[in-house]
mmCIF file of C-alpha atoms in Angstrom:
data_model
loop_
_atom_site.group_PDB
_atom_site.id
_atom_site.type_symbol
_atom_site.label_atom_id
_atom_site.label_comp_id
_atom_site.label_asym_id
_atom_site.label_seq_id
_atom_site.Cartn_x
_atom_site.Cartn_y
_atom_site.Cartn_z
ATOM 1 C CA UNK M 1 -21.172 -16.833 18.232
ATOM 2 C CA UNK M 2 -19.286 -14.096 15.730
ATOM 3 C CA UNK M 3 -21.882 -13.619 12.728
ATOM 4 C CA UNK M 4 -21.997 -11.586 9.460
ATOM 5 C CA UNK M 5 -25.373 -11.837 7.090
ATOM 6 C CA UNK M 6 -25.046 -9.900 4.305
ATOM 7 C CA UNK M 7 -28.703 -8.720 2.383
ATOM 8 C CA UNK M 8 -29.562 -6.363 -0.512
ATOM 9 C CA UNK M 9 -28.354 -8.911 -3.443
ATOM 10 C CA UNK M 10 -30.708 -9.467 -6.432
ATOM 11 C CA UNK M 11 -30.518 -8.992 -10.013
ATOM 12 C CA UNK M 12 -29.898 -5.095 -11.515
ATOM 13 C CA UNK M 13 -30.015 -3.890 -15.395
ATOM 14 C CA UNK M 14 -26.477 -2.080 -16.205
ATOM 15 C CA UNK M 15 -26.545 2.188 -14.857
ATOM 16 C CA UNK M 16 -28.932 0.644 -12.307
ATOM 17 C CA UNK M 17 -28.022 0.484 -8.897
ATOM 18 C CA UNK M 18 -27.946 -1.051 -5.498
ATOM 19 C CA UNK M 19 -27.553 -1.033 -1.611
ATOM 20 C CA UNK M 20 -26.099 -3.713 0.581
ATOM 21 C CA UNK M 21 -26.334 -4.352 3.772
ATOM 22 C CA UNK M 22 -24.448 -7.097 6.356
ATOM 23 C CA UNK M 23 -25.686 -7.068 10.413
ATOM 24 C CA UNK M 24 -22.927 -7.757 12.551
ATOM 25 C CA UNK M 25 -23.546 -10.119 15.570
ATOM 26 C CA UNK M 26 -21.633 -11.674 18.724
ATOM 27 C CA UNK M 27 -18.706 -9.061 18.784
ATOM 28 C CA UNK M 28 -17.505 -5.291 19.309
ATOM 29 C CA UNK M 29 -17.834 -4.444 15.657
ATOM 30 C CA UNK M 30 -17.730 -0.479 16.442
ATOM 31 C CA UNK M 31 -13.982 -1.903 17.357
ATOM 32 C CA UNK M 32 -13.176 -3.887 13.734
ATOM 33 C CA UNK M 33 -12.766 -1.889 10.772
ATOM 34 C CA UNK M 34 -15.100 -3.470 7.238
ATOM 35 C CA UNK M 35 -14.593 -4.758 4.503
ATOM 36 C CA UNK M 36 -16.304 -6.522 1.510
ATOM 37 C CA UNK M 37 -15.244 -8.449 -0.922
ATOM 38 C CA UNK M 38 -16.229 -10.036 -3.813
ATOM 39 C CA UNK M 39 -16.175 -12.995 -6.169
ATOM 40 C CA UNK M 40 -17.620 -13.184 -9.337
ATOM 41 C CA UNK M 41 -18.800 -16.003 -11.235
ATOM 42 C CA UNK M 42 -15.692 -18.963 -11.268
ATOM 43 C CA UNK M 43 -12.893 -16.534 -10.364
ATOM 44 C CA UNK M 44 -11.011 -15.479 -7.040
ATOM 45 C CA UNK M 45 -11.467 -13.239 -4.714
ATOM 46 C CA UNK M 46 -11.006 -9.103 -4.846
ATOM 47 C CA UNK M 47 -11.154 -6.258 -2.196
ATOM 48 C CA UNK M 48 -13.497 -4.035 -2.474
ATOM 49 C CA UNK M 49 -13.240 -1.148 0.093
ATOM 50 C CA UNK M 50 -12.633 -0.722 3.363
ATOM 51 C CA UNK M 51 -13.635 1.764 6.214
ATOM 52 C CA UNK M 52 -12.324 1.903 9.488
ATOM 53 C CA UNK M 53 -14.006 1.394 13.212
ATOM 54 C CA UNK M 54 -15.206 5.138 13.379
ATOM 55 C CA UNK M 55 -15.364 6.076 9.252
ATOM 56 C CA UNK M 56 -11.979 8.160 9.243
ATOM 57 C CA UNK M 57 -10.139 5.855 7.235
ATOM 58 C CA UNK M 58 -12.229 4.792 3.814
ATOM 59 C CA UNK M 59 -10.782 2.869 0.840
ATOM 60 C CA UNK M 60 -12.038 1.514 -2.859
ATOM 61 C CA UNK M 61 -10.735 -0.483 -4.968
ATOM 62 C CA UNK M 62 -9.599 1.191 -8.359
ATOM 63 C CA UNK M 63 -12.572 -0.727 -10.413
ATOM 64 C CA UNK M 64 -15.342 0.240 -8.144
ATOM 65 C CA UNK M 65 -13.927 4.263 -7.558
ATOM 66 C CA UNK M 66 -16.156 6.599 -7.598
ATOM 67 C CA UNK M 67 -19.323 4.105 -8.230
ATOM 68 C CA UNK M 68 -19.237 2.245 -4.596
ATOM 69 C CA UNK M 69 -19.820 3.608 -1.624
ATOM 70 C CA UNK M 70 -19.167 2.567 2.106
ATOM 71 C CA UNK M 71 -20.496 3.299 5.289
ATOM 72 C CA UNK M 72 -21.302 1.630 8.376
ATOM 73 C CA UNK M 73 -23.572 1.948 11.532
ATOM 74 C CA UNK M 74 -21.750 1.198 14.526
ATOM 75 C CA UNK M 75 -24.814 1.781 16.308
ATOM 76 C CA UNK M 76 -27.005 -0.955 14.473
ATOM 77 C CA UNK M 77 -23.918 -2.753 14.208
ATOM 78 C CA UNK M 78 -23.944 -2.451 10.500
ATOM 79 C CA UNK M 79 -21.825 -1.982 6.640
ATOM 80 C CA UNK M 80 -23.511 -0.666 3.324
ATOM 81 C CA UNK M 81 -22.198 -1.090 0.148
ATOM 82 C CA UNK M 82 -23.580 1.923 -1.710
ATOM 83 C CA UNK M 83 -23.057 0.615 -5.442
ATOM 84 C CA UNK M 84 -24.666 2.953 -8.547
ATOM 85 C CA UNK M 85 -23.743 2.927 -12.085
ATOM 86 C CA UNK M 86 -23.996 -1.115 -12.254
ATOM 87 C CA UNK M 87 -21.800 -2.426 -14.850
ATOM 88 C CA UNK M 88 -21.721 -5.781 -15.913
ATOM 89 C CA UNK M 89 -18.927 -6.839 -15.023
ATOM 90 C CA UNK M 90 -19.868 -6.317 -11.019
ATOM 91 C CA UNK M 91 -21.888 -8.826 -11.538
ATOM 92 C CA UNK M 92 -20.289 -11.288 -8.633
ATOM 93 C CA UNK M 93 -21.277 -12.991 -4.548
ATOM 94 C CA UNK M 94 -20.456 -9.314 -2.380
ATOM 95 C CA UNK M 95 -19.038 -10.517 0.854
ATOM 96 C CA UNK M 96 -18.845 -8.672 4.001
ATOM 97 C CA UNK M 97 -15.360 -9.212 6.553
ATOM 98 C CA UNK M 98 -14.402 -8.154 9.033
ATOM 99 C CA UNK M 99 -10.118 -6.776 10.061
ATOM 100 C CA UNK M 100 -8.727 -6.040 13.137
ATOM 101 C CA UNK M 101 -6.216 -3.930 11.290
ATOM 102 C CA UNK M 102 -4.269 -2.788 8.167
ATOM 103 C CA UNK M 103 -1.745 -5.188 7.676
ATOM 104 C CA UNK M 104 -4.561 -8.363 9.791
ATOM 105 C CA UNK M 105 -6.967 -11.146 8.326
ATOM 106 C CA UNK M 106 -9.634 -11.009 7.500
ATOM 107 C CA UNK M 107 -11.140 -13.904 10.227
ATOM 108 C CA UNK M 108 -14.420 -13.782 9.903
ATOM 109 C CA UNK M 109 -17.036 -14.304 6.609
ATOM 110 C CA UNK M 110 -20.551 -13.708 5.808
ATOM 111 C CA UNK M 111 -22.415 -15.980 4.243
ATOM 112 C CA UNK M 112 -22.135 -13.657 0.899
ATOM 113 C CA UNK M 113 -25.214 -11.237 -1.555
ATOM 114 C CA UNK M 114 -24.958 -12.535 -5.586
ATOM 115 C CA UNK M 115 -25.555 -9.108 -7.771
ATOM 116 C CA UNK M 116 -26.545 -10.222 -11.028
ATOM 117 C CA UNK M 117 -26.070 -6.731 -13.930
ATOM 118 C CA UNK M 118 -28.109 -7.726 -16.867
ATOM 119 C CA UNK M 119 -30.175 -6.565 -19.223
ATOM 120 C CA UNK L 1 -5.113 -10.426 -13.576
ATOM 121 C CA UNK L 2 -4.020 -10.741 -9.181
ATOM 122 C CA UNK L 3 -1.400 -8.949 -7.554
ATOM 123 C CA UNK L 4 0.109 -12.404 -6.525
ATOM 124 C CA UNK L 5 0.616 -14.899 -8.403
ATOM 125 C CA UNK L 6 -0.707 -18.445 -7.375
ATOM 126 C CA UNK L 7 -0.710 -21.697 -9.493
ATOM 127 C CA UNK L 8 -4.220 -21.987 -10.668
ATOM 128 C CA UNK L 9 -3.679 -25.589 -9.335
ATOM 129 C CA UNK L 10 -2.084 -27.883 -7.421
ATOM 130 C CA UNK L 11 -3.010 -31.912 -6.860
ATOM 131 C CA UNK L 12 -1.827 -34.889 -4.998
ATOM 132 C CA UNK L 13 -3.115 -37.890 -3.146
ATOM 133 C CA UNK L 14 -4.003 -39.034 -0.257
ATOM 134 C CA UNK L 15 -1.451 -38.788 2.763
ATOM 135 C CA UNK L 16 0.887 -37.069 0.230
ATOM 136 C CA UNK L 17 2.341 -33.308 0.712
ATOM 137 C CA UNK L 18 1.420 -30.762 -0.886
ATOM 138 C CA UNK L 19 2.972 -26.434 -1.171
ATOM 139 C CA UNK L 20 1.138 -23.952 -3.142
ATOM 140 C CA UNK L 21 3.113 -20.876 -3.991
ATOM 141 C CA UNK L 22 1.845 -17.447 -3.619
ATOM 142 C CA UNK L 23 3.892 -14.630 -5.015
ATOM 143 C CA UNK L 24 4.373 -10.513 -5.005
ATOM 144 C CA UNK L 25 6.540 -7.808 -5.058
ATOM 145 C CA UNK L 26 7.904 -4.706 -3.238
ATOM 146 C CA UNK L 27 4.894 -2.822 -1.927
ATOM 147 C CA UNK L 28 3.376 -5.896 -0.911
ATOM 148 C CA UNK L 29 5.131 -9.605 0.656
ATOM 149 C CA UNK L 30 8.686 -7.731 -0.419
ATOM 150 C CA UNK L 31 7.722 -4.756 2.165
ATOM 151 C CA UNK L 32 7.383 -6.956 4.983
ATOM 152 C CA UNK L 33 3.640 -7.162 5.403
ATOM 153 C CA UNK L 34 1.723 -10.943 6.532
ATOM 154 C CA UNK L 35 0.539 -12.784 3.776
ATOM 155 C CA UNK L 36 -2.190 -14.844 5.079
ATOM 156 C CA UNK L 37 -4.206 -17.994 3.700
ATOM 157 C CA UNK L 38 -8.109 -18.439 3.339
ATOM 158 C CA UNK L 39 -9.857 -21.703 2.469
ATOM 159 C CA UNK L 40 -12.492 -21.973 0.433
ATOM 160 C CA UNK L 41 -14.436 -24.976 0.425
ATOM 161 C CA UNK L 42 -16.948 -25.188 -2.875
ATOM 162 C CA UNK L 43 -20.496 -23.577 -1.954
ATOM 163 C CA UNK L 44 -18.654 -21.417 0.707
ATOM 164 C CA UNK L 45 -17.325 -18.621 2.232
ATOM 165 C CA UNK L 46 -13.631 -18.691 2.849
ATOM 166 C CA UNK L 47 -12.091 -19.691 5.745
ATOM 167 C CA UNK L 48 -8.988 -17.874 7.694
ATOM 168 C CA UNK L 49 -6.571 -21.128 6.906
ATOM 169 C CA UNK L 50 -2.858 -19.141 8.678
ATOM 170 C CA UNK L 51 -2.385 -16.212 9.405
ATOM 171 C CA UNK L 52 0.575 -13.826 9.938
ATOM 172 C CA UNK L 53 2.357 -16.311 7.265
ATOM 173 C CA UNK L 54 3.038 -19.563 10.159
ATOM 174 C CA UNK L 55 -0.205 -19.129 12.021
ATOM 175 C CA UNK L 56 -3.081 -21.176 12.895
ATOM 176 C CA UNK L 57 -6.004 -20.021 13.711
ATOM 177 C CA UNK L 58 -7.963 -22.265 16.344
ATOM 178 C CA UNK L 59 -9.260 -25.647 14.777
ATOM 179 C CA UNK L 60 -7.018 -25.541 11.826
ATOM 180 C CA UNK L 61 -5.652 -29.416 12.296
ATOM 181 C CA UNK L 62 -1.338 -28.914 11.960
ATOM 182 C CA UNK L 63 -0.964 -30.745 8.231
ATOM 183 C CA UNK L 64 -1.957 -26.626 7.306
ATOM 184 C CA UNK L 65 1.755 -24.847 7.411
ATOM 185 C CA UNK L 66 2.576 -21.322 5.976
ATOM 186 C CA UNK L 67 5.910 -20.079 5.360
ATOM 187 C CA UNK L 68 7.259 -16.646 3.696
ATOM 188 C CA UNK L 69 10.377 -15.514 2.986
ATOM 189 C CA UNK L 70 11.317 -11.835 0.354
ATOM 190 C CA UNK L 71 8.617 -11.736 -1.608
ATOM 191 C CA UNK L 72 6.538 -15.294 -2.061
ATOM 192 C CA UNK L 73 4.674 -17.368 0.224
ATOM 193 C CA UNK L 74 4.115 -20.644 0.557
ATOM 194 C CA UNK L 75 1.177 -22.790 1.971
ATOM 195 C CA UNK L 76 2.127 -26.669 2.948
ATOM 196 C CA UNK L 77 -1.218 -29.466 3.721
ATOM 197 C CA UNK L 78 0.746 -32.480 4.097
ATOM 198 C CA UNK L 79 -1.004 -35.737 5.005
ATOM 199 C CA UNK L 80 -3.154 -34.877 2.186
ATOM 200 C CA UNK L 81 -7.182 -36.201 3.219
ATOM 201 C CA UNK L 82 -10.425 -35.292 0.430
ATOM 202 C CA UNK L 83 -12.282 -33.404 2.611
ATOM 203 C CA UNK L 84 -8.737 -30.322 1.827
ATOM 204 C CA UNK L 85 -10.104 -30.559 -2.309
ATOM 205 C CA UNK L 86 -10.737 -27.257 -2.061
ATOM 206 C CA UNK L 87 -9.454 -23.518 -3.694
ATOM 207 C CA UNK L 88 -7.235 -21.761 -1.362
ATOM 208 C CA UNK L 89 -6.436 -17.652 -1.809
ATOM 209 C CA UNK L 90 -2.979 -15.897 -0.502
ATOM 210 C CA UNK L 91 -3.925 -12.216 0.407
ATOM 211 C CA UNK L 92 -1.034 -9.738 1.929
ATOM 212 C CA UNK L 93 -1.293 -5.510 2.312
ATOM 213 C CA UNK L 94 -0.302 -3.570 -0.429
ATOM 214 C CA UNK L 95 0.530 0.023 0.140
ATOM 215 C CA UNK L 96 -0.107 1.080 -3.012
ATOM 216 C CA UNK L 97 -3.334 0.670 -2.945
ATOM 217 C CA UNK L 98 -4.117 0.971 0.951
ATOM 218 C CA UNK L 99 -6.511 -2.200 1.181
ATOM 219 C CA UNK L 100 -6.013 -6.420 1.328
ATOM 220 C CA UNK L 101 -4.463 -7.292 -1.921
ATOM 221 C CA UNK L 102 -5.310 -11.583 -2.945
ATOM 222 C CA UNK L 103 -3.916 -14.062 -5.041
ATOM 223 C CA UNK L 104 -5.646 -15.528 -8.089
ATOM 224 C CA UNK L 105 -6.598 -18.859 -6.303
ATOM 225 C CA UNK L 106 -5.459 -21.999 -6.656
ATOM 226 C CA UNK L 107 -7.691 -25.006 -6.880
ATOM 227 C CA UNK L 108 -6.720 -28.267 -4.449
ATOM 228 C CA UNK L 109 -7.745 -31.634 -6.240
ATOM 229 C CA UNK L 110 -7.074 -34.190 -3.667
ATOM 230 C CA UNK L 111 -6.349 -37.317 -6.784
#
């Protein structure tokens, strides 16, 4: 069974940092492009970042470029999101999701982890 | 402001058919990229509902169907049931962003 389990969310002050993790199981992690997607309270889905299967290609939404860093450890079936210079508007549930290729769907999602940026 | 445009809400009575539209542009849907649809029940993570414009993953009832034409796509739900009440999101790929793009979501209310 495919499982994606996020962790690392919490309350942080504006300007602070947080590192999210996503533990994957039940599939060949190293074969998939992994993604972070966020959802602000009461709002829609927003793609944040993607990393290809061997970390060759990395992309970010303009809203987080220069502040967030995505990475992965295929040996440990894990995905990470280092979030620096956090802003109030980064408050959201952060989901990790897998995708088999650029144009393919996000076919499995984790349950999400809540990040709250507030003073 | 989402890259793809969806109506904020739709509603229908049990047993009826509703459609949800998703409008994009020449850098995403109009460029030929597939459209995918997700269902998000209250308090849960999104779940893939339709992929590749009109394909259903295993376990998704055939009451759900998708279509795509030009720069737009649609999700149709027939034989509405109370359990269909949820938020629905369309998603495609955008060449200018090099990543997935979503619609703003449509809240379906079953009357």
